Short mmCIF file of C-alpha atoms in Angstrom, two decimals:
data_model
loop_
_atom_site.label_atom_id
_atom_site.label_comp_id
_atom_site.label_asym_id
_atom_site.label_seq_id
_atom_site.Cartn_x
_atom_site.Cartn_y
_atom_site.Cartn_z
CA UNK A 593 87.71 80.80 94.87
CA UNK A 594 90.37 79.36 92.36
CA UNK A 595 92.00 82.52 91.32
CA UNK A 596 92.07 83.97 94.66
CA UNK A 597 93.88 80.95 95.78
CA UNK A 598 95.81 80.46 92.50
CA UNK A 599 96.80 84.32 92.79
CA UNK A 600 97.23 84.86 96.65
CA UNK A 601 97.96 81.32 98.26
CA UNK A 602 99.99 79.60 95.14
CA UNK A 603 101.95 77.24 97.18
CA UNK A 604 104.16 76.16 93.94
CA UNK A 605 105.17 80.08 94.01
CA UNK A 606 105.44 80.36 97.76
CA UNK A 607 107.70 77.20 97.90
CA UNK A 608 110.18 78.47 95.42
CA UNK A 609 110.50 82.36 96.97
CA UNK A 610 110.20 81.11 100.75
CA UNK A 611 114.20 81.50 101.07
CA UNK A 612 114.49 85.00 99.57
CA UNK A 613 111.20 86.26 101.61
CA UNK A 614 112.72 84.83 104.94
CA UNK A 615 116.18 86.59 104.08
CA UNK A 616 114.06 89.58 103.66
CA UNK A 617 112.07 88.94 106.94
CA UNK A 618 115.25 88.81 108.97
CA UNK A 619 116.90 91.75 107.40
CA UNK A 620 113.60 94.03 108.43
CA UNK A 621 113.98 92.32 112.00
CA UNK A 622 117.74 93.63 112.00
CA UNK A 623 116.56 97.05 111.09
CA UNK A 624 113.62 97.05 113.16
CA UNK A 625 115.96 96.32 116.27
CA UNK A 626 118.96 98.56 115.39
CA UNK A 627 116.19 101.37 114.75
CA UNK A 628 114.99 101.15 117.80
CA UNK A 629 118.48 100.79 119.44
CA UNK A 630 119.92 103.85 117.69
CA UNK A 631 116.45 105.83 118.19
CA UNK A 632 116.02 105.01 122.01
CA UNK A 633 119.64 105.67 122.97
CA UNK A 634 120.38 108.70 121.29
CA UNK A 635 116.70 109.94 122.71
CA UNK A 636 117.73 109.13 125.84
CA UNK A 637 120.97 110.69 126.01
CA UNK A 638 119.75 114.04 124.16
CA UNK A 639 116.95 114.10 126.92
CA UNK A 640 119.56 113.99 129.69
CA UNK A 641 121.97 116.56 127.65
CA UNK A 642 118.86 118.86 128.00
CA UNK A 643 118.47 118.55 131.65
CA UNK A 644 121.71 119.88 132.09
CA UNK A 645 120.29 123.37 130.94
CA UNK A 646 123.34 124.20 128.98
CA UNK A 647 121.57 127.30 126.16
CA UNK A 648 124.25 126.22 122.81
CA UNK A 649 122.90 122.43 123.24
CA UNK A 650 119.46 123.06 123.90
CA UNK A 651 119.11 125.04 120.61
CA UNK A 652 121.05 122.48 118.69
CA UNK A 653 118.76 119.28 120.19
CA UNK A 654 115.65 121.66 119.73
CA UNK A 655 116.43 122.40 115.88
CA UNK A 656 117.36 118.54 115.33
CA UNK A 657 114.00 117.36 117.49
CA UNK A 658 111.71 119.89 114.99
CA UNK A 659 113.25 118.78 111.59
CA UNK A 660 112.89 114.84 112.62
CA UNK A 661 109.42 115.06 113.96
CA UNK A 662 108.28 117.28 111.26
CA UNK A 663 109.47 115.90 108.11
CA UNK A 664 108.35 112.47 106.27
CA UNK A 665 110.25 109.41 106.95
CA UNK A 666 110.20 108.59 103.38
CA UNK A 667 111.36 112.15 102.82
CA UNK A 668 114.59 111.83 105.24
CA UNK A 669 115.29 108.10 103.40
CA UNK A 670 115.26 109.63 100.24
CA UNK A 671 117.43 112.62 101.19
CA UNK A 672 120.03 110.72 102.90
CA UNK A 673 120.34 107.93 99.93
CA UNK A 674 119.98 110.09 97.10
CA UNK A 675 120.45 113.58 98.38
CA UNK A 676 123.80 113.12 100.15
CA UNK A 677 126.05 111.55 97.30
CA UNK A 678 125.96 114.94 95.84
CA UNK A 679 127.96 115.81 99.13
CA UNK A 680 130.24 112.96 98.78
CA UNK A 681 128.93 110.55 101.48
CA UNK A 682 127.62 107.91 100.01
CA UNK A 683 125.27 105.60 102.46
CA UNK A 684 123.97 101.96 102.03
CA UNK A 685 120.53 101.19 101.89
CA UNK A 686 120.84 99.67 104.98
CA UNK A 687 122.81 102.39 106.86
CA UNK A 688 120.28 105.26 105.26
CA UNK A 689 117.30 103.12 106.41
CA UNK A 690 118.35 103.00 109.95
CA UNK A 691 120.29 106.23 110.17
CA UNK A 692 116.72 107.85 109.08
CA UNK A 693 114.35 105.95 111.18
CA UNK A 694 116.77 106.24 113.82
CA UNK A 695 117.03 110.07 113.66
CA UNK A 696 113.03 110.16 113.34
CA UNK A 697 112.66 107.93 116.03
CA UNK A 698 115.24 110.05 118.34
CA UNK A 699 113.85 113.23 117.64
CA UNK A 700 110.59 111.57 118.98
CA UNK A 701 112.15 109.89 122.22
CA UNK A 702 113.68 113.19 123.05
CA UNK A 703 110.46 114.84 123.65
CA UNK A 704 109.02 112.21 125.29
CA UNK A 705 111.81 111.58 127.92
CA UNK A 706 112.52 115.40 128.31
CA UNK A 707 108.56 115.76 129.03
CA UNK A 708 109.12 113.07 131.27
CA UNK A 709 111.84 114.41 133.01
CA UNK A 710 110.14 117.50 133.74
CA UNK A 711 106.93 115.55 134.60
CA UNK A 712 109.30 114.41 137.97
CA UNK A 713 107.98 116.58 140.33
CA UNK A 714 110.36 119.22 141.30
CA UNK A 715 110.32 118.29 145.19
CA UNK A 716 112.18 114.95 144.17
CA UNK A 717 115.08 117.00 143.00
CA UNK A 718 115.52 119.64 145.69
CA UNK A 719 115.00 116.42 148.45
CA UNK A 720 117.97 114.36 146.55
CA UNK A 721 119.95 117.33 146.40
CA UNK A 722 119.64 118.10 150.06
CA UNK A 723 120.87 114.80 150.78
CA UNK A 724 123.55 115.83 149.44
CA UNK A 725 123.95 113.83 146.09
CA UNK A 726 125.40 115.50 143.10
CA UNK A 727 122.93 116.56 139.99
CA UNK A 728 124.26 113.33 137.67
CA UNK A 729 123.17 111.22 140.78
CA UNK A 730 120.23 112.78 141.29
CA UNK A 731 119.39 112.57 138.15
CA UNK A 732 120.53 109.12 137.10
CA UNK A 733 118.97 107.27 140.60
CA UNK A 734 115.63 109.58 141.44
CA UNK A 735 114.36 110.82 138.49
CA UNK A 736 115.40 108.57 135.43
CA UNK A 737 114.14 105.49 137.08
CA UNK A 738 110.69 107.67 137.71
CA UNK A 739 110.86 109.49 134.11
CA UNK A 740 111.07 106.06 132.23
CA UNK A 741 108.06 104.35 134.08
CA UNK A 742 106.05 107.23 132.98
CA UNK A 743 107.83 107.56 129.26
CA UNK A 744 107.23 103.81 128.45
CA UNK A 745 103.99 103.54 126.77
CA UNK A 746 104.32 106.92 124.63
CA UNK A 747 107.54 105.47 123.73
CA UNK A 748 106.38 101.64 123.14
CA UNK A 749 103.71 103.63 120.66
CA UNK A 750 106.19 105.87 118.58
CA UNK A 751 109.12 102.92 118.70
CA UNK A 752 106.73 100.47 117.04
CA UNK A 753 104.98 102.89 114.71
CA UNK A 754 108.08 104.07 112.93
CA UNK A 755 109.84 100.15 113.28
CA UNK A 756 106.96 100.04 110.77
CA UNK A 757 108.48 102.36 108.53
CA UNK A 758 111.09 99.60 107.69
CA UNK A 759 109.18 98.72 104.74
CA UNK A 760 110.12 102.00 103.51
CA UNK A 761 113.81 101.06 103.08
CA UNK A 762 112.56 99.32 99.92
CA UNK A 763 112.52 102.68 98.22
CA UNK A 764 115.99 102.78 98.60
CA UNK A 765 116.63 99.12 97.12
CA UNK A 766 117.17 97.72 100.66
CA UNK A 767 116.48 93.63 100.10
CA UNK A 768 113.57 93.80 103.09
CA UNK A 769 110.55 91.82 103.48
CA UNK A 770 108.46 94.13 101.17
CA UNK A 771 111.14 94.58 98.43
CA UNK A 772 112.15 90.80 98.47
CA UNK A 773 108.12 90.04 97.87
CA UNK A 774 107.51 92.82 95.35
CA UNK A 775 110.57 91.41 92.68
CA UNK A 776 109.25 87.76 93.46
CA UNK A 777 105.41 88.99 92.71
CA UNK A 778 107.26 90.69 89.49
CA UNK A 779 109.15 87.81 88.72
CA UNK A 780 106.14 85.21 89.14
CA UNK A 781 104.04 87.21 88.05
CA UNK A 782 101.84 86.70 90.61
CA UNK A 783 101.26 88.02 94.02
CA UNK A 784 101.43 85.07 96.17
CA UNK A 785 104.64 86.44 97.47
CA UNK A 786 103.37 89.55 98.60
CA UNK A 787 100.73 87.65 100.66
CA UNK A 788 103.42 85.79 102.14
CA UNK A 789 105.37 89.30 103.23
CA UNK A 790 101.99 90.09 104.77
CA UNK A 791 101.73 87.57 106.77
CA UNK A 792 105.25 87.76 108.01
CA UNK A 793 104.91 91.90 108.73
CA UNK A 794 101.34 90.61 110.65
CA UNK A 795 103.37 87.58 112.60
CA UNK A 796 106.22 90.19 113.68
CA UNK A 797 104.22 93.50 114.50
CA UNK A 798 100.32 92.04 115.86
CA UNK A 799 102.27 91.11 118.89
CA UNK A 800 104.02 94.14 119.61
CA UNK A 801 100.83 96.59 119.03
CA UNK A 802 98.77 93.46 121.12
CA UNK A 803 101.83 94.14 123.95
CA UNK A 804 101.35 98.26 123.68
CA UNK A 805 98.05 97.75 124.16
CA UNK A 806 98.53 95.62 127.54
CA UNK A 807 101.54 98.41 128.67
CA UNK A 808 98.92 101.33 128.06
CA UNK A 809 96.79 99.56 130.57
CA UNK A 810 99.12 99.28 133.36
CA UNK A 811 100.20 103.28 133.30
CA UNK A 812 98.37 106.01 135.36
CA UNK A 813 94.83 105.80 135.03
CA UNK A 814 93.37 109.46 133.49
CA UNK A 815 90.07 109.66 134.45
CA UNK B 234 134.12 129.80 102.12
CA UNK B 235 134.79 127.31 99.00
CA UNK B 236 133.26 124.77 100.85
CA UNK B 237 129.88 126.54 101.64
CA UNK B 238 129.69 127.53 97.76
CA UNK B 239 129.69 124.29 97.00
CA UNK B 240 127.09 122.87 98.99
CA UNK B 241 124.74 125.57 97.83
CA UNK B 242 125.61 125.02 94.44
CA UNK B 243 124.53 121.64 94.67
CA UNK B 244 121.81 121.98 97.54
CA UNK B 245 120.28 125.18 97.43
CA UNK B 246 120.93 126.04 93.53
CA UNK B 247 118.45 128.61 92.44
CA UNK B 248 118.87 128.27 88.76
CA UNK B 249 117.83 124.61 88.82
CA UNK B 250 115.04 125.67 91.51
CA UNK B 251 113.15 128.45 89.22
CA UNK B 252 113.44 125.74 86.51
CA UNK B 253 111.68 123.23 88.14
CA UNK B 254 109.14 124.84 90.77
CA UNK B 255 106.31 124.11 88.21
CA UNK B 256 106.45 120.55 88.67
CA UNK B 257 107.19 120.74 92.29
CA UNK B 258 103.94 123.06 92.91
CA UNK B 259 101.93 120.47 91.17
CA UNK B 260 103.50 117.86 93.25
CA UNK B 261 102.41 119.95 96.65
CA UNK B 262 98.90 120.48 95.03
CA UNK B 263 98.60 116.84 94.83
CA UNK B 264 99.68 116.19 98.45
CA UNK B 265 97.50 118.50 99.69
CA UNK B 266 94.36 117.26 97.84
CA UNK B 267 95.28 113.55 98.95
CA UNK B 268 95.62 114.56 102.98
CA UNK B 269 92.45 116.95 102.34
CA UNK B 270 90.16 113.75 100.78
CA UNK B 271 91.71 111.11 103.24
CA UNK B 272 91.87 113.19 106.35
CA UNK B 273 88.24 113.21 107.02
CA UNK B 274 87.31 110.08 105.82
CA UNK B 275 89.94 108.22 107.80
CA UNK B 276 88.73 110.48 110.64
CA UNK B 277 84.74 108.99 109.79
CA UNK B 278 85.63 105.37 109.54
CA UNK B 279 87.69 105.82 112.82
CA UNK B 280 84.95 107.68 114.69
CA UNK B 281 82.23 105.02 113.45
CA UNK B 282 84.44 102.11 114.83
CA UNK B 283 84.55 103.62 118.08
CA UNK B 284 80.79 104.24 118.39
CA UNK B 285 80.18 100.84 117.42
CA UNK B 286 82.68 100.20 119.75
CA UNK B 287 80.48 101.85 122.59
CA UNK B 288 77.16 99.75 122.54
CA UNK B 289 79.55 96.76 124.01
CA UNK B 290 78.10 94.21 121.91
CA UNK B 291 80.65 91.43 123.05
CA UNK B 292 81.04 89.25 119.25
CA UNK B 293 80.82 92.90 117.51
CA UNK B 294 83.46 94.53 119.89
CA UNK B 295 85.94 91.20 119.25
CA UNK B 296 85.56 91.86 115.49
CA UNK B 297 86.42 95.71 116.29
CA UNK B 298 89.44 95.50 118.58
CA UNK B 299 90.61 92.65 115.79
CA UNK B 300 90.08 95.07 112.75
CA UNK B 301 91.83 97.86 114.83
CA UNK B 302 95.06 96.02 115.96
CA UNK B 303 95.34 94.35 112.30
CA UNK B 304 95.44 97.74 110.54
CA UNK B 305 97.50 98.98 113.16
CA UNK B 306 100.09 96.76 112.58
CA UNK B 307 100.31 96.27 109.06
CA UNK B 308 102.58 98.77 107.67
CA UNK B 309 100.81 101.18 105.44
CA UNK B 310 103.36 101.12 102.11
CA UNK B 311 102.75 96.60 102.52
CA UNK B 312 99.10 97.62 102.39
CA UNK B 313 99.45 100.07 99.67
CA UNK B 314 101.50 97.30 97.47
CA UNK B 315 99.40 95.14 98.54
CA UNK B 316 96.48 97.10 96.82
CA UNK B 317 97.94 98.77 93.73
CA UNK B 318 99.67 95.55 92.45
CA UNK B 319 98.04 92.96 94.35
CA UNK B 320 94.85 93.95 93.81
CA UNK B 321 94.82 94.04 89.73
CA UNK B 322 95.66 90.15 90.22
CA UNK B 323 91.96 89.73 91.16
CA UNK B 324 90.58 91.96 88.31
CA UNK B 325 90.42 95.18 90.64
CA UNK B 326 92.50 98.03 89.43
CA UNK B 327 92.60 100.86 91.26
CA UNK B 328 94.19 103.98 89.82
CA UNK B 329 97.02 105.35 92.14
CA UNK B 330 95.33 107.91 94.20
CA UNK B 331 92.44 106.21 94.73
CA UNK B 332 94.76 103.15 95.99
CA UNK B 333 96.42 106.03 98.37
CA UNK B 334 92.75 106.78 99.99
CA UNK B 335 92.20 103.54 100.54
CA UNK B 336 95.52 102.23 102.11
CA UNK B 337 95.73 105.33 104.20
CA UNK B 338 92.01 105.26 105.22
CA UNK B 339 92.51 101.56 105.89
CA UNK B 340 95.47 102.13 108.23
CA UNK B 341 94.38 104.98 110.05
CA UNK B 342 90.84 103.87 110.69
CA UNK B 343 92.89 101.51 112.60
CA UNK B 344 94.60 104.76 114.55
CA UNK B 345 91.90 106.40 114.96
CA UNK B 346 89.51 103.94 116.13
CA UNK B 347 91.88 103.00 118.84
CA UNK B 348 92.19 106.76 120.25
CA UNK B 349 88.75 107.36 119.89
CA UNK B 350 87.56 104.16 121.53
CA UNK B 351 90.09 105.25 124.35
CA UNK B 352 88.02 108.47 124.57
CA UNK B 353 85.03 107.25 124.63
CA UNK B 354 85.74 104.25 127.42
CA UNK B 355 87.26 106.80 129.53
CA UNK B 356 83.86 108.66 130.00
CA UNK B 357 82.26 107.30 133.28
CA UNK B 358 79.52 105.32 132.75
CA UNK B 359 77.32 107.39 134.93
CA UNK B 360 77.35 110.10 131.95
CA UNK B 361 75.79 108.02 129.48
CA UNK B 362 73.08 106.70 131.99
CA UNK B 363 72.03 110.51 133.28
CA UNK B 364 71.63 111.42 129.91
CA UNK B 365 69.65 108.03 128.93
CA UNK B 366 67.56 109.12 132.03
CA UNK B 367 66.90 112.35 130.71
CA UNK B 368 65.12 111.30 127.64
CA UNK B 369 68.24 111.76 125.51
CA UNK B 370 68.07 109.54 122.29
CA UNK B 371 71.29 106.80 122.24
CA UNK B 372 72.34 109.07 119.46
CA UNK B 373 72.34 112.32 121.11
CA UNK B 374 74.22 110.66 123.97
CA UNK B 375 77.16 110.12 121.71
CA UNK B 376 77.04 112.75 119.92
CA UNK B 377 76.16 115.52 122.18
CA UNK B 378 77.61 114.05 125.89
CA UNK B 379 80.21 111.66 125.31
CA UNK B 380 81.99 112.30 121.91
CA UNK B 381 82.51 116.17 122.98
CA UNK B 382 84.59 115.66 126.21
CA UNK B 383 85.84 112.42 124.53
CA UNK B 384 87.90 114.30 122.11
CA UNK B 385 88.79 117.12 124.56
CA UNK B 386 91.02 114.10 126.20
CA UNK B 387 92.08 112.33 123.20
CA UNK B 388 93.23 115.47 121.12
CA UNK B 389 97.01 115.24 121.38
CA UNK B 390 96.53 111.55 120.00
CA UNK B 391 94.08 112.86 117.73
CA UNK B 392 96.65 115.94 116.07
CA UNK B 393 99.71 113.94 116.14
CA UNK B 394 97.83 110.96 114.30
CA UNK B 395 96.47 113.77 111.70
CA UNK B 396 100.07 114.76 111.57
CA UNK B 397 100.93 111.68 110.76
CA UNK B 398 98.91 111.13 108.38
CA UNK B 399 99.84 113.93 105.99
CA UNK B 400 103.46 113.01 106.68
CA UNK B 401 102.51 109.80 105.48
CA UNK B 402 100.83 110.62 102.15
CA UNK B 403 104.67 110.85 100.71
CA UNK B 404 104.25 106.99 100.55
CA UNK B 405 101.89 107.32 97.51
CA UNK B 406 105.39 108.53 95.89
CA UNK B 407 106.38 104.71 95.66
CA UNK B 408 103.26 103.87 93.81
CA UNK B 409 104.33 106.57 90.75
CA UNK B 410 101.30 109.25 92.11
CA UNK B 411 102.98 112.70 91.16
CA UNK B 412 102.75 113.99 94.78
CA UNK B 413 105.80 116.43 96.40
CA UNK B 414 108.16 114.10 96.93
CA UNK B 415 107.66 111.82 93.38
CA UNK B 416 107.98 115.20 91.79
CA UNK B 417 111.55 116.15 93.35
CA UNK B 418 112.23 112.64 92.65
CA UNK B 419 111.73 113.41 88.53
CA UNK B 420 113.22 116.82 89.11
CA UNK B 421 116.14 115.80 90.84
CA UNK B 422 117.17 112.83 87.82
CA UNK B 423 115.79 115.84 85.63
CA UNK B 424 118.84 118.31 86.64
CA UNK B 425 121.75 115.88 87.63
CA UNK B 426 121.18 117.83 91.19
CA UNK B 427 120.06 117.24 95.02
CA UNK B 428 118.17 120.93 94.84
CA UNK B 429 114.74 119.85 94.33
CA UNK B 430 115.22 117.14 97.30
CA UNK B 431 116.00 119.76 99.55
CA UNK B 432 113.46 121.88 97.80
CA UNK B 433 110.82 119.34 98.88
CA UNK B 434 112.36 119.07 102.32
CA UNK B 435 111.85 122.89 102.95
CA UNK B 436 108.49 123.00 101.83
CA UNK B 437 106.97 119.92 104.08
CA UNK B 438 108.79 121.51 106.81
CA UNK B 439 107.78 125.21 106.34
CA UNK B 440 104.22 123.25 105.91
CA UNK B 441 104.01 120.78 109.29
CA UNK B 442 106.51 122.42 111.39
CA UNK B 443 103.71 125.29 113.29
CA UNK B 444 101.12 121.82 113.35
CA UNK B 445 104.29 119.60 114.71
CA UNK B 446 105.36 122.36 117.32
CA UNK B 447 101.44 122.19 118.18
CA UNK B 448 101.14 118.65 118.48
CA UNK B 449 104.16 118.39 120.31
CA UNK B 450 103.14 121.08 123.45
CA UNK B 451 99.52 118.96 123.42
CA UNK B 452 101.50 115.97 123.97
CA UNK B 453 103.92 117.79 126.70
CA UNK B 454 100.75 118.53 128.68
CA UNK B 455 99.20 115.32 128.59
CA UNK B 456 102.35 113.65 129.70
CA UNK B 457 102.58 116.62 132.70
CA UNK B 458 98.86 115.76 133.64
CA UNK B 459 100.36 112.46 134.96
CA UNK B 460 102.35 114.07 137.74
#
């Protein structure tokens, strides 16, 4: 038991890096949130740009949807930090973090509130519209309060997922949770730290995946 | 005009691109032998959860739904860390790819556990106890009347989790394994130019994008089945 306390529960070790590893914790809270701020958002206002039906913006949001749901998020980190310098723009680990899982995450919420959009059925529009309320009202009163009930849990799923992909900022030499924990563990050389970050990824995300779980359970029944 | 040269120059420069394709073809090799060995093992671990899962064996099914939710939420690179350089700490050194299979079986037996579980609970009971009452061995019930229209309802989780999971594979890049992306990475330092990044880019998206656009019209219908 002594070296897998000594090694993974070294309180000596966790005392001393317990500042940095908290820094680190809030910074991936920061990201997390502005991730899923940026990602929602811009998901949400692509999705209503498409429901407009206008061809020259449909074929943009379609091209930006397929590259950010097809390619890695590591992959669109990477590209954005190292790739774009070449082009002059040079981003901060922090801004090519979010600005990747943000686009990742948008390209995903895009789908999913477009599908749910079109999942309104279409009696709800031509009803509203006989009333006599114009397509933004229609849109914004009838079917976006409908659409987002039934978006919700795909989205809680995807949102939280790729909030997970924080840890990937340390790639980019973002000071996160994981990259605070792996230059401790190098500096200590010892991993105690890295049990630590564990802990505090477990503390932030069981809850949210425990939450998902409960959401899934209140949408429409499939069987 | 001047503008457009440039950014091919520096994006999309052949030159540097026939110069370093060999590396970058033994960097796709290498991603597609680590999604080929982890896919179906992930799959396996995932499946047997789930059938577990199904005798409802109330302390086993606790320990299940715990294992799932803790794998689901522990970010796959922190459990990848965890094992290459954690691990050797303990005496257990695990060479890079082999560290990949495990972190990435480890998480997604997590994934799929959960959408197979789904499956399977969303079967009516009154399947499994016809086909008890036929004779049907607890084995062939799974196997031959549940699991079969238990996946037919689960398979836009099931391809966009797959997805996923090859997508994720470029993690095993932070861990030095040679794969695509670790390759453009060299490359890149290599010529002093972004053309190998982009290189990389293209080739998981030529790669993923018919599977994505695949995944993405199963999960259209299953949200339109809610109506």
């Amino acid at each position: 038991m002594t070296p897998l306390l000594d090694n993974f529960f070294n309180t000596a070790i966790l005392a001393q890096y317990w500042p940095s590893i908290l820094g680190g914790f809030w910074l991936t809270v920061e990201v997390a949130l502005l991730t899923i701020a940026v990602g929602v958002l811009t998901g949400l206002v692509l999705a209503i740009v498409r429901a407009m039906r206008w061809k020259p913006a449909d074929v943009a949001i379609t091209v930006f949807v397929d590259i950010f749901r097809t390619l890695p998020q590591l992959v669109v980190i990477v590209f954005l930090y190292f790739g774009l310098p070449y082009a002059g723009i040079q981003l901060s680990p922090f801004a090519a973090t979010v600005a990747a899982l943000g686009a990742v995450l948008a390209a995903f919420a895009t789908e999913i509130f477009w599908s749910a959009i079109q999942a309104v059925p279409q009696g709800q529009w031509d009803a509203a519209r006989s009333l006599g309320l114009g397509f933004l009202r229609v849109l914004f009163l009838v079917i976006l309060p409908q659409a987002i009930r039934i978006a919700v849990p795909l989205l809680t799923n995807r949102a939280i997922a790729i909030t997970k992909g924080t840890a990937l900022g340390t790639a980019v030499a973002l000071p996160e949770l994981l990259g605070r924990a792996q230059s401790a563990m190098a500096i200590a050389a010892n991993p105690s730290p890295l049990t630590l970050a564990a802990a505090l990824y477990l503390l932030f995300f069981v809850p949210l995946v425990v939450a998902s779980r409960w959401l899934e359970g209140l949408g429409p029944r499939r069987h | 005009m001047e503008a457009l040269q440039l950014f091919l120059d520096n994006f999309a420069d052949w030159d540097s691109l026939v110069r370093i394709w060999p590396l970058l073809w033994q960097g796709l090799q290498l991603t597609v032998l680590l999604s080929v060995v982890t896919l179906p093992v992930a799959v396996a671990v995932g499946l047997l959860i789930a059938i577990l899962y199904s005798f409802h064996h109330k302390a086993l099914n606790i320990a299940l739904l715990i294992w799932i939710d803790l794998f689901r939420s522990f970010p796959v690179l922190v459990l990848l860390i965890l094992i290459f350089y954690g691990l050797p700490f303990l005496g257990i050194t695990l060479p890079s790819f082999a560290a990949c299979v495990l972190a990435l079986t480890l998480n997604n037996s997590g994934y799929y556990g959960e959408i197979f579980r789904a499956g399977i609970e969303s079967i009516p009971p009154g399947q499994r106890e016809a086909a008890r009452a036929l004779g049907l061995h607890p084995l062939q019930v799974i196997f031959l009347v549940i699991l079969p229209q238990a996946i037919a309802r689960v398979l836009a989780p099931l391809a966009s989790n797959s997805l996923e999971l090859v997508k994720t594979t470029s993690i095993a890049a932070l861990v030095a394994l040679p794969e695509l992306l670790r390759s453009a990475r060299v490359a890149q330092e290599q010529t002093y130019n972004p053309t190998p990044l982009t290189a990389s880019a293209v080739i998981f998206f030529v790669l993923l994008w018919p599977f994505a656009r695949w995944v993405a019209r199963l999960e259209r219908d299953m949200i339109m089945r809610q109506k």
